[in-house]
Amino acid sequence: MSHQRVKQSPHRPGLGLRVVIPAVLAVLWLSWTAWGGQVFGVISEVTTNDQATFLPADAESTRALDLSEQFTDSDSVPATIIAAKESALSPDDLAEARDVAERAQDIDGVDQVIPPQPSEDQEAVQILVLLAEDSSEGGALEELRTLVADDFTGDWTAHVTGPAAFSNDLTGAFAGIDGLLLIVALVAVFVILVVVYRSILLPILVLLSSMAALCAAISVIYLMAQAEWIQLNGQVQGILSILVIGAATDYSLLLVARYREELLAERSRFTALWTALRRSTPPVLASGGTVAIALLCLLFSDLNSNRALGPVAAAGIVFSMAATLTFLPALLALTGRWVFWPRIPRSAGGTETSGDAAPHARHGARAGLWGRVARGVEARPRAIWIVVTVVLLAGAVGVTDLKANGIAQSDVVLGETETKAGQELLEQHFDAGTGAPANVFVESGEADAALTAVEGVSGVASAYLVSDSGAPARGADDARVESGMVEISATLADPGDSLEAEQTIIDLRDSLSEIDGETLVGGTTATQLDTNVTAQRDLRVIIPLVLLVIGVILIALLRSLVTPLILIATTVLSYLTALGISAWVFNHLFKFPGADPTVPLFGFMFLVALGVDYNIFLMTRAREEARAHGATEGLLRSLVVTGGVITSAGIVLAATFSALAVLPLMFMVQLAFLVALGVFIDTFIVRTLQVPALGVDLGRRIWWPSRLARAERDGAIG
């Protein structure tokens, strides 16, 4: 057993290093935090959740949307009032519906109200209300719902549904991003840090540093969105908050662990802090830089929402590193050892040890839980990594059951809503696609042939050419012509947000491909279809690119070919295992109808990038130890020394991503579960057992072709 070596600094650092520089850094960061905190209140001004803005300009539904602006004088969004009784409607009932339609026209933000249309069974009536694009922010939809609830009383059953209602539900679901989501994440992290540090004061400093990183990041991202460099949405904003809190806390755990380690060997806390900062900076920059560069691969995405996440998340990681390596050290320098109270670490030669100055506190003996883990890995490395690999492969089999081809818009927001109830009532009495028709644009000379083709598609309930007034045209000569094109409005037989409706759009496009000239199919369903197709394309393109980038970085960082291959292969396997288990949970426990196609991509980005992140912490320390103790002993010592901090970091990251589940959105709940599960698998199985066991089994060959692999024996490298 190697005993602790107590060091005495030859001279005390000057006043500038001890007070002035830390104080200046603290003031600068606190000022930036105060400004960034104010930006949270105005970030919504540059945020949009309109799915149409997510698509590239050359997407067919986007081009159809651009063309449709020539056929209308407003950017209205439809809402549908659906009211029904259990028996046939009387003339008085229809008159009552007309009165509601007239009063709806008086609501501020309502552009137009289409008169009531009774259903074929005469038991229901629908009223189409066209709302101004920004009317939801002014409360027009809520006023409309209040009107419907107050006027359709007695034996009426009435709801407001349609695209405007779905959009309003989505906006409401994202309302908790700046408040509830952050509070839950911060409370969860605070509790974990208190347990880890057994201190109240130190977790406050760590969280202050993390919040400073978030405020700084959000202020820069606000300017990026304001300059229209990125398309910011609520989904990206929520992920940013969680990512920064989790990453900044993880990096802080690494720095603080190294600082505590140095305090046990160094009487001068300033020297201990400087040494900890100097030794923590390379792995923090290496791991954070790897994550940031990997996230920037999302710039190659065709979806604007995915593309925005790249620079947004990368900026969050950069500020997480900056705050950890500047603001947190400044706070620690100004506060001193007492911040660890009541377990204050002191050098063995000091007057007080508080129980922390054990002989094995540096990286010598294998004591405690991680010492036992290291001895177990050393005893049977091959059996361990083979068993772990088989178990992970078994879990990965579930990937084949993942249904990530998109979900209905009505399923995006979890729980029962008036919008869902209205959609169900609408489907009982009308063509389900009413209120969200497909918009078909063809050259005017092909109007009749195109209308025949549209009507011939099985999923289309009805279709008509649109006249100048917006009503059905009497024929091709009566249709409105803009830029040589006419519009056909096609009501779908299935709900406009359903997968069946998406298939109808595909069939429409196939049928119209036989028409001469340009044809475009747009509308809400087409936008959803194009979004799903583009997301699946991104999955096929981004994943290989990220793996390539991470591989190159790891080779340059670790100066080995074998180690990067092991780290990437094990991290990808843990991701597939998490995805397979998640698919089973989504299908059989949560009873979700499917998954958003971006869930596997985002899950991959965070699990692979952050999984490699933890392995970088482990293997950079292993390389450092291998120079003095050899490849096998160096890896086992690294496992012992980094075990506690990496496990704590994994728990923190899993807890922060779990906080996403407080938002009532299927995408967020699925991403929260997938990432939290994947982090636990990577932290407790892959990094703890599989990677060390593979390293021990391979010995010095794990560092091939570097100098560490060319040693005559698996011992110290002179």
GROMACS .gro file of C-alpha atoms in nm, residues 111-438:
model
  328
  111ASP     CA    1  -6.067   3.608  -3.949
  112GLN     CA    2  -6.363   3.415  -4.086
  113VAL     CA    3  -6.635   3.174  -3.975
  114ILE     CA    4  -6.775   2.917  -4.218
  115PRO     CA    5  -7.148   2.862  -4.152
  116PRO     CA    6  -7.254   2.543  -3.968
  117GLN     CA    7  -7.255   2.223  -4.171
  118PRO     CA    8  -7.471   1.934  -4.043
  119SER     CA    9  -7.347   1.577  -4.064
  120GLU     CA   10  -7.506   1.312  -4.285
  121ASP     CA   11  -7.660   1.141  -3.983
  122GLN     CA   12  -7.811   1.479  -3.883
  123GLU     CA   13  -7.685   1.433  -3.525
  124ALA     CA   14  -7.393   1.677  -3.533
  125VAL     CA   15  -7.286   2.010  -3.676
  126GLN     CA   16  -6.942   2.152  -3.741
  127ILE     CA   17  -6.838   2.515  -3.766
  128LEU     CA   18  -6.502   2.600  -3.923
  129VAL     CA   19  -6.339   2.904  -3.760
  130LEU     CA   20  -6.033   3.058  -3.926
  131LEU     CA   21  -5.807   3.219  -3.665
  132ALA     CA   22  -5.532   3.472  -3.729
  133GLU     CA   23  -5.186   3.314  -3.716
  134ASP     CA   24  -5.089   3.478  -3.385
  135SER     CA   25  -5.438   3.480  -3.234
  136SER     CA   26  -5.366   3.201  -2.984
  137GLU     CA   27  -5.122   3.427  -2.802
  138GLY     CA   28  -5.403   3.679  -2.764
  139GLY     CA   29  -5.637   3.419  -2.618
  140ALA     CA   30  -5.872   3.385  -2.917
  141LEU     CA   31  -5.888   3.007  -2.893
  142GLU     CA   32  -5.965   3.017  -2.522
  143GLU     CA   33  -6.242   3.272  -2.587
  144LEU     CA   34  -6.381   3.044  -2.856
  145ARG     CA   35  -6.381   2.748  -2.617
  146THR     CA   36  -6.553   2.955  -2.351
  147LEU     CA   37  -6.819   3.059  -2.602
  148VAL     CA   38  -6.878   2.697  -2.704
  149ALA     CA   39  -6.899   2.579  -2.343
  150ASP     CA   40  -7.144   2.857  -2.247
  151ASP     CA   41  -7.371   2.835  -2.551
  152PHE     CA   42  -7.386   2.462  -2.626
  153THR     CA   43  -7.549   2.355  -2.301
  154GLY     CA   44  -7.809   2.099  -2.203
  155ASP     CA   45  -7.789   1.776  -2.402
  156TRP     CA   46  -7.526   1.919  -2.640
  157THR     CA   47  -7.175   1.771  -2.646
  158ALA     CA   48  -6.939   2.028  -2.797
  159HIS     CA   49  -6.564   2.076  -2.833
  160VAL     CA   50  -6.312   2.286  -3.023
  161THR     CA   51  -6.052   2.088  -3.218
  162GLY     CA   52  -5.847   2.120  -3.537
  163PRO     CA   53  -5.493   2.243  -3.618
  164ALA     CA   54  -5.527   2.564  -3.415
  165ALA     CA   55  -5.632   2.364  -3.108
  166PHE     CA   56  -5.347   2.113  -3.152
  167SER     CA   57  -5.099   2.400  -3.183
  168ASN     CA   58  -5.240   2.564  -2.870
  169ASP     CA   59  -5.206   2.238  -2.675
  170LEU     CA   60  -4.844   2.211  -2.784
  171THR     CA   61  -4.770   2.566  -2.677
  172GLY     CA   62  -4.927   2.498  -2.340
  173ALA     CA   63  -4.722   2.183  -2.295
  174PHE     CA   64  -4.400   2.378  -2.354
  175ALA     CA   65  -4.505   2.646  -2.106
  176GLY     CA   66  -4.327   2.463  -1.824
  177ILE     CA   67  -3.982   2.479  -1.984
  178ASP     CA   68  -3.855   2.788  -1.804
  179GLY     CA   69  -4.022   2.710  -1.473
  180LEU     CA   70  -4.124   2.360  -1.378
  181LEU     CA   71  -3.859   2.182  -1.585
  182LEU     CA   72  -3.571   2.384  -1.440
  183ILE     CA   73  -3.700   2.359  -1.084
  184VAL     CA   74  -3.737   1.981  -1.102
  185ALA     CA   75  -3.391   1.939  -1.259
  186LEU     CA   76  -3.220   2.168  -1.008
  187VAL     CA   77  -3.388   2.010  -0.707
  188ALA     CA   78  -3.299   1.660  -0.826
  189VAL     CA   79  -2.935   1.756  -0.886
  190PHE     CA   80  -2.913   1.939  -0.553
  191VAL     CA   81  -3.035   1.634  -0.361
  192ILE     CA   82  -2.786   1.408  -0.542
  193LEU     CA   83  -2.497   1.649  -0.478
  194VAL     CA   84  -2.584   1.672  -0.109
  195VAL     CA   85  -2.569   1.293  -0.087
  196VAL     CA   86  -2.241   1.281  -0.283
  197TYR     CA   87  -2.062   1.560  -0.099
  198ARG     CA   88  -2.241   1.530   0.235
  199SER     CA   89  -2.235   1.906   0.236
  200ILE     CA   90  -2.487   2.182   0.179
  201LEU     CA   91  -2.256   2.464   0.072
  202LEU     CA   92  -2.060   2.292  -0.206
  203PRO     CA   93  -2.370   2.179  -0.403
  204ILE     CA   94  -2.489   2.540  -0.402
  205LEU     CA   95  -2.164   2.655  -0.565
  206VAL     CA   96  -2.180   2.375  -0.823
  207LEU     CA   97  -2.540   2.459  -0.914
  208LEU     CA   98  -2.456   2.830  -0.927
  209SER     CA   99  -2.183   2.748  -1.177
  210SER     CA  100  -2.423   2.531  -1.381
  211MET     CA  101  -2.690   2.803  -1.386
  212ALA     CA  102  -2.430   3.057  -1.492
  213ALA     CA  103  -2.338   2.832  -1.785
  214LEU     CA  104  -2.707   2.801  -1.881
  215CYS     CA  105  -2.773   3.176  -1.858
  216ALA     CA  106  -2.463   3.254  -2.063
  217ALA     CA  107  -2.560   2.996  -2.324
  218ILE     CA  108  -2.921   3.112  -2.346
  219SER     CA  109  -2.814   3.474  -2.397
  220VAL     CA  110  -2.587   3.383  -2.690
  221ILE     CA  111  -2.847   3.148  -2.838
  222TYR     CA  112  -3.110   3.423  -2.815
  223LEU     CA  113  -2.885   3.646  -3.027
  224MET     CA  114  -2.830   3.363  -3.275
  225ALA     CA  115  -3.205   3.309  -3.312
  226GLN     CA  116  -3.270   3.682  -3.334
  227ALA     CA  117  -3.020   3.703  -3.621
  228GLU     CA  118  -3.207   3.408  -3.783
  229TRP     CA  119  -2.896   3.190  -3.781
  230ILE     CA  120  -3.097   2.911  -3.618
  231GLN     CA  121  -3.465   2.807  -3.600
  232LEU     CA  122  -3.526   2.779  -3.224
  233ASN     CA  123  -3.821   2.578  -3.091
  234GLY     CA  124  -3.947   2.471  -2.750
  235GLN     CA  125  -3.814   2.119  -2.794
  236VAL     CA  126  -3.457   2.243  -2.847
  237GLN     CA  127  -3.488   2.494  -2.563
  238GLY     CA  128  -3.597   2.227  -2.317
  239ILE     CA  129  -3.314   1.993  -2.416
  240LEU     CA  130  -3.063   2.278  -2.385
  241SER     CA  131  -3.160   2.349  -2.025
  242ILE     CA  132  -3.129   1.985  -1.924
  243LEU     CA  133  -2.807   1.928  -2.118
  244VAL     CA  134  -2.628   2.229  -1.972
  245ILE     CA  135  -2.733   2.158  -1.613
  246GLY     CA  136  -2.629   1.794  -1.649
  247ALA     CA  137  -2.301   1.852  -1.837
  248ALA     CA  138  -2.185   2.145  -1.625
  249THR     CA  139  -2.256   1.948  -1.308
  250ASP     CA  140  -2.070   1.645  -1.446
  251TYR     CA  141  -1.760   1.851  -1.528
  252SER     CA  142  -1.782   2.015  -1.186
  253LEU     CA  143  -1.790   1.674  -1.020
  254LEU     CA  144  -1.465   1.585  -1.195
  255LEU     CA  145  -1.294   1.909  -1.090
  256VAL     CA  146  -1.417   1.896  -0.731
  257ALA     CA  147  -1.314   1.530  -0.696
  258ARG     CA  148  -0.962   1.614  -0.816
  259TYR     CA  149  -0.956   1.921  -0.586
  260ARG     CA  150  -1.052   1.711  -0.283
  261GLU     CA  151  -0.788   1.457  -0.380
  262GLU     CA  152  -0.522   1.728  -0.393
  263LEU     CA  153  -0.637   1.885  -0.064
  264LEU     CA  154  -0.560   1.555   0.107
  265ALA     CA  155  -0.199   1.579  -0.015
  266GLU     CA  156  -0.136   1.955  -0.021
  267ARG     CA  157  -0.145   2.196   0.272
  268SER     CA  158  -0.194   2.503   0.053
  269ARG     CA  159  -0.550   2.504  -0.079
  270PHE     CA  160  -0.449   2.742  -0.360
  271THR     CA  161  -0.178   2.507  -0.481
  272ALA     CA  162  -0.422   2.216  -0.448
  273LEU     CA  163  -0.683   2.404  -0.652
  274TRP     CA  164  -0.433   2.499  -0.922
  275THR     CA  165  -0.307   2.141  -0.947
  276ALA     CA  166  -0.664   2.007  -0.965
  277LEU     CA  167  -0.753   2.261  -1.232
  278ARG     CA  168  -0.441   2.184  -1.434
  279ARG     CA  169  -0.504   1.809  -1.422
  280SER     CA  170  -0.882   1.834  -1.479
  281THR     CA  171  -0.866   2.071  -1.774
  282PRO     CA  172  -0.739   1.819  -2.037
  283PRO     CA  173  -1.009   1.553  -1.973
  284VAL     CA  174  -1.283   1.818  -1.944
  285LEU     CA  175  -1.178   1.985  -2.269
  286ALA     CA  176  -1.131   1.650  -2.440
  287SER     CA  177  -1.467   1.508  -2.337
  288GLY     CA  178  -1.660   1.833  -2.375
  289GLY     CA  179  -1.493   1.908  -2.706
  290THR     CA  180  -1.580   1.561  -2.834
  291VAL     CA  181  -1.946   1.607  -2.734
  292ALA     CA  182  -1.964   1.957  -2.887
  293ILE     CA  183  -1.810   1.850  -3.219
  294ALA     CA  184  -2.035   1.544  -3.233
  295LEU     CA  185  -2.340   1.763  -3.174
  296LEU     CA  186  -2.232   1.997  -3.452
  297CYS     CA  187  -2.277   1.705  -3.691
  298LEU     CA  188  -2.648   1.786  -3.665
  299LEU     CA  189  -2.575   2.079  -3.896
  300PHE     CA  190  -2.588   1.821  -4.174
  301SER     CA  191  -2.952   1.749  -4.088
  302ASP     CA  192  -3.225   1.843  -4.335
  303LEU     CA  193  -3.470   1.922  -4.054
  304ASN     CA  194  -3.432   2.279  -3.931
  305SER     CA  195  -3.528   2.170  -3.578
  306ASN     CA  196  -3.251   1.907  -3.573
  307ARG     CA  197  -3.005   2.145  -3.735
  308ALA     CA  198  -3.076   2.406  -3.469
  309LEU     CA  199  -3.002   2.160  -3.189
  310GLY     CA  200  -2.644   2.121  -3.316
  311PRO     CA  201  -2.508   2.473  -3.252
  312VAL     CA  202  -2.746   2.529  -2.959
  313ALA     CA  203  -2.634   2.218  -2.770
  314ALA     CA  204  -2.269   2.268  -2.869
  315ALA     CA  205  -2.284   2.622  -2.732
  316GLY     CA  206  -2.432   2.482  -2.411
  317ILE     CA  207  -2.144   2.234  -2.378
  318VAL     CA  208  -1.884   2.507  -2.445
  319PHE     CA  209  -2.029   2.731  -2.174
  320SER     CA  210  -2.053   2.431  -1.939
  321MET     CA  211  -1.679   2.377  -1.980
  322ALA     CA  212  -1.605   2.748  -1.950
  323ALA     CA  213  -1.801   2.787  -1.627
  324THR     CA  214  -1.645   2.473  -1.477
  325LEU     CA  215  -1.289   2.580  -1.559
  326THR     CA  216  -1.320   2.950  -1.466
  327PHE     CA  217  -1.624   3.040  -1.255
  328LEU     CA  218  -1.627   2.736  -1.026
  329PRO     CA  219  -1.250   2.754  -0.952
  330ALA     CA  220  -1.295   3.124  -0.872
  331LEU     CA  221  -1.572   3.042  -0.625
  332LEU     CA  222  -1.364   2.764  -0.468
  333ALA     CA  223  -1.063   2.996  -0.438
  334LEU     CA  224  -1.272   3.260  -0.262
  335THR     CA  225  -1.444   3.021  -0.023
  336GLY     CA  226  -1.165   2.786   0.085
  337ARG     CA  227  -1.177   2.442   0.245
  338TRP     CA  228  -1.476   2.525   0.463
  339VAL     CA  229  -1.705   2.487   0.159
  340PHE     CA  230  -1.673   2.110   0.217
  341TRP     CA  231  -1.810   2.145   0.571
  342PRO     CA  232  -1.881   1.934   0.769
  343ARG     CA  233  -1.638   1.688   0.600
  344ILE     CA  234  -1.347   1.924   0.546
  345PRO     CA  235  -1.054   1.754   0.365
  346ARG     CA  236  -0.713   1.833   0.512
  347SER     CA  237  -0.368   1.701   0.442
  348ALA     CA  238  -0.243   1.417   0.662
  349GLY     CA  239   0.019   1.648   0.805
  350GLY     CA  240  -0.243   1.901   0.908
  351THR     CA  241  -0.403   1.935   1.248
  352GLU     CA  242  -0.739   1.802   1.138
  353THR     CA  243  -0.839   1.531   0.893
  354SER     CA  244  -1.216   1.510   0.937
  355GLY     CA  245  -1.192   1.144   0.846
  356ASP     CA  246  -1.102   1.207   0.485
  357ALA     CA  247  -0.724   1.187   0.489
  358ALA     CA  248  -0.689   0.812   0.447
  359PRO     CA  249  -0.365   0.652   0.333
  360HIS     CA  250  -0.532   0.542   0.010
  361ALA     CA  251  -0.676   0.882  -0.074
  362ARG     CA  252  -0.438   0.936  -0.365
  363HIS     CA  253  -0.441   0.658  -0.621
  364GLY     CA  254  -0.267   0.381  -0.443
  365ALA     CA  255  -0.455   0.106  -0.265
  366ARG     CA  256  -0.768  -0.055  -0.395
  367ALA     CA  257  -0.996   0.000  -0.099
  368GLY     CA  258  -1.371   0.033  -0.070
  369LEU     CA  259  -1.639  -0.056  -0.324
  370TRP     CA  260  -1.437   0.036  -0.633
  371GLY     CA  261  -1.139  -0.154  -0.502
  372ARG     CA  262  -1.354  -0.465  -0.481
  373VAL     CA  263  -1.486  -0.403  -0.832
  374ALA     CA  264  -1.131  -0.366  -0.964
  375ARG     CA  265  -1.019  -0.689  -0.797
  376GLY     CA  266  -1.320  -0.871  -0.943
  377VAL     CA  267  -1.244  -0.742  -1.293
  378GLU     CA  268  -0.878  -0.838  -1.256
  379ALA     CA  269  -0.967  -1.190  -1.142
  380ARG     CA  270  -1.197  -1.290  -1.434
  381PRO     CA  271  -1.183  -1.025  -1.707
  382ARG     CA  272  -1.276  -1.243  -2.006
  383ALA     CA  273  -1.576  -1.404  -1.837
  384ILE     CA  274  -1.702  -1.061  -1.728
  385TRP     CA  275  -1.688  -0.889  -2.066
  386ILE     CA  276  -1.835  -1.188  -2.250
  387VAL     CA  277  -2.130  -1.220  -2.010
  388VAL     CA  278  -2.193  -0.845  -2.013
  389THR     CA  279  -2.181  -0.836  -2.394
  390VAL     CA  280  -2.428  -1.124  -2.425
  391VAL     CA  281  -2.669  -0.959  -2.180
  392LEU     CA  282  -2.650  -0.627  -2.365
  393LEU     CA  283  -2.704  -0.796  -2.701
  394ALA     CA  284  -3.013  -0.966  -2.561
  395GLY     CA  285  -3.153  -0.629  -2.460
  396ALA     CA  286  -3.068  -0.480  -2.799
  397VAL     CA  287  -3.293  -0.734  -2.973
  398GLY     CA  288  -3.590  -0.519  -2.872
  399VAL     CA  289  -3.483  -0.255  -3.126
  400THR     CA  290  -3.672  -0.455  -3.388
  401ASP     CA  291  -3.997  -0.369  -3.206
  402LEU     CA  292  -3.935   0.006  -3.204
  403LYS     CA  293  -4.213   0.190  -3.389
  404ALA     CA  294  -4.039   0.519  -3.464
  405ASN     CA  295  -4.219   0.605  -3.787
  406GLY     CA  296  -4.412   0.894  -3.636
  407ILE     CA  297  -4.723   0.945  -3.426
  408ALA     CA  298  -5.054   1.120  -3.475
  409GLN     CA  299  -5.047   1.489  -3.384
  410SER     CA  300  -5.324   1.425  -3.132
  411ASP     CA  301  -5.090   1.187  -2.947
  412VAL     CA  302  -4.805   1.437  -2.914
  413VAL     CA  303  -4.953   1.587  -2.597
  414LEU     CA  304  -5.014   1.322  -2.332
  415GLY     CA  305  -5.333   1.291  -2.131
  416GLU     CA  306  -5.691   1.372  -2.215
  417THR     CA  307  -5.752   1.709  -2.380
  418GLU     CA  308  -6.052   1.884  -2.527
  419THR     CA  309  -5.876   1.874  -2.863
  420LYS     CA  310  -5.858   1.493  -2.855
  421ALA     CA  311  -6.218   1.464  -2.740
  422GLY     CA  312  -6.326   1.695  -3.021
  423GLN     CA  313  -6.134   1.496  -3.281
  424GLU     CA  314  -6.296   1.173  -3.165
  425LEU     CA  315  -6.643   1.332  -3.181
  426LEU     CA  316  -6.568   1.473  -3.526
  427GLU     CA  317  -6.467   1.129  -3.654
  428GLN     CA  318  -6.798   0.982  -3.534
  429HIS     CA  319  -7.009   1.212  -3.749
  430PHE     CA  320  -6.791   1.354  -4.032
  431ASP     CA  321  -6.509   1.253  -4.258
  432ALA     CA  322  -6.218   1.238  -4.014
  433GLY     CA  323  -6.001   1.466  -4.227
  434THR     CA  324  -6.248   1.752  -4.215
  435GLY     CA  325  -6.081   2.073  -4.100
  436ALA     CA  326  -5.734   1.970  -4.222
  437PRO     CA  327  -5.769   1.906  -4.598
  438ALA     CA  328  -5.482   1.828  -4.830
   0.00000   0.00000   0.00000
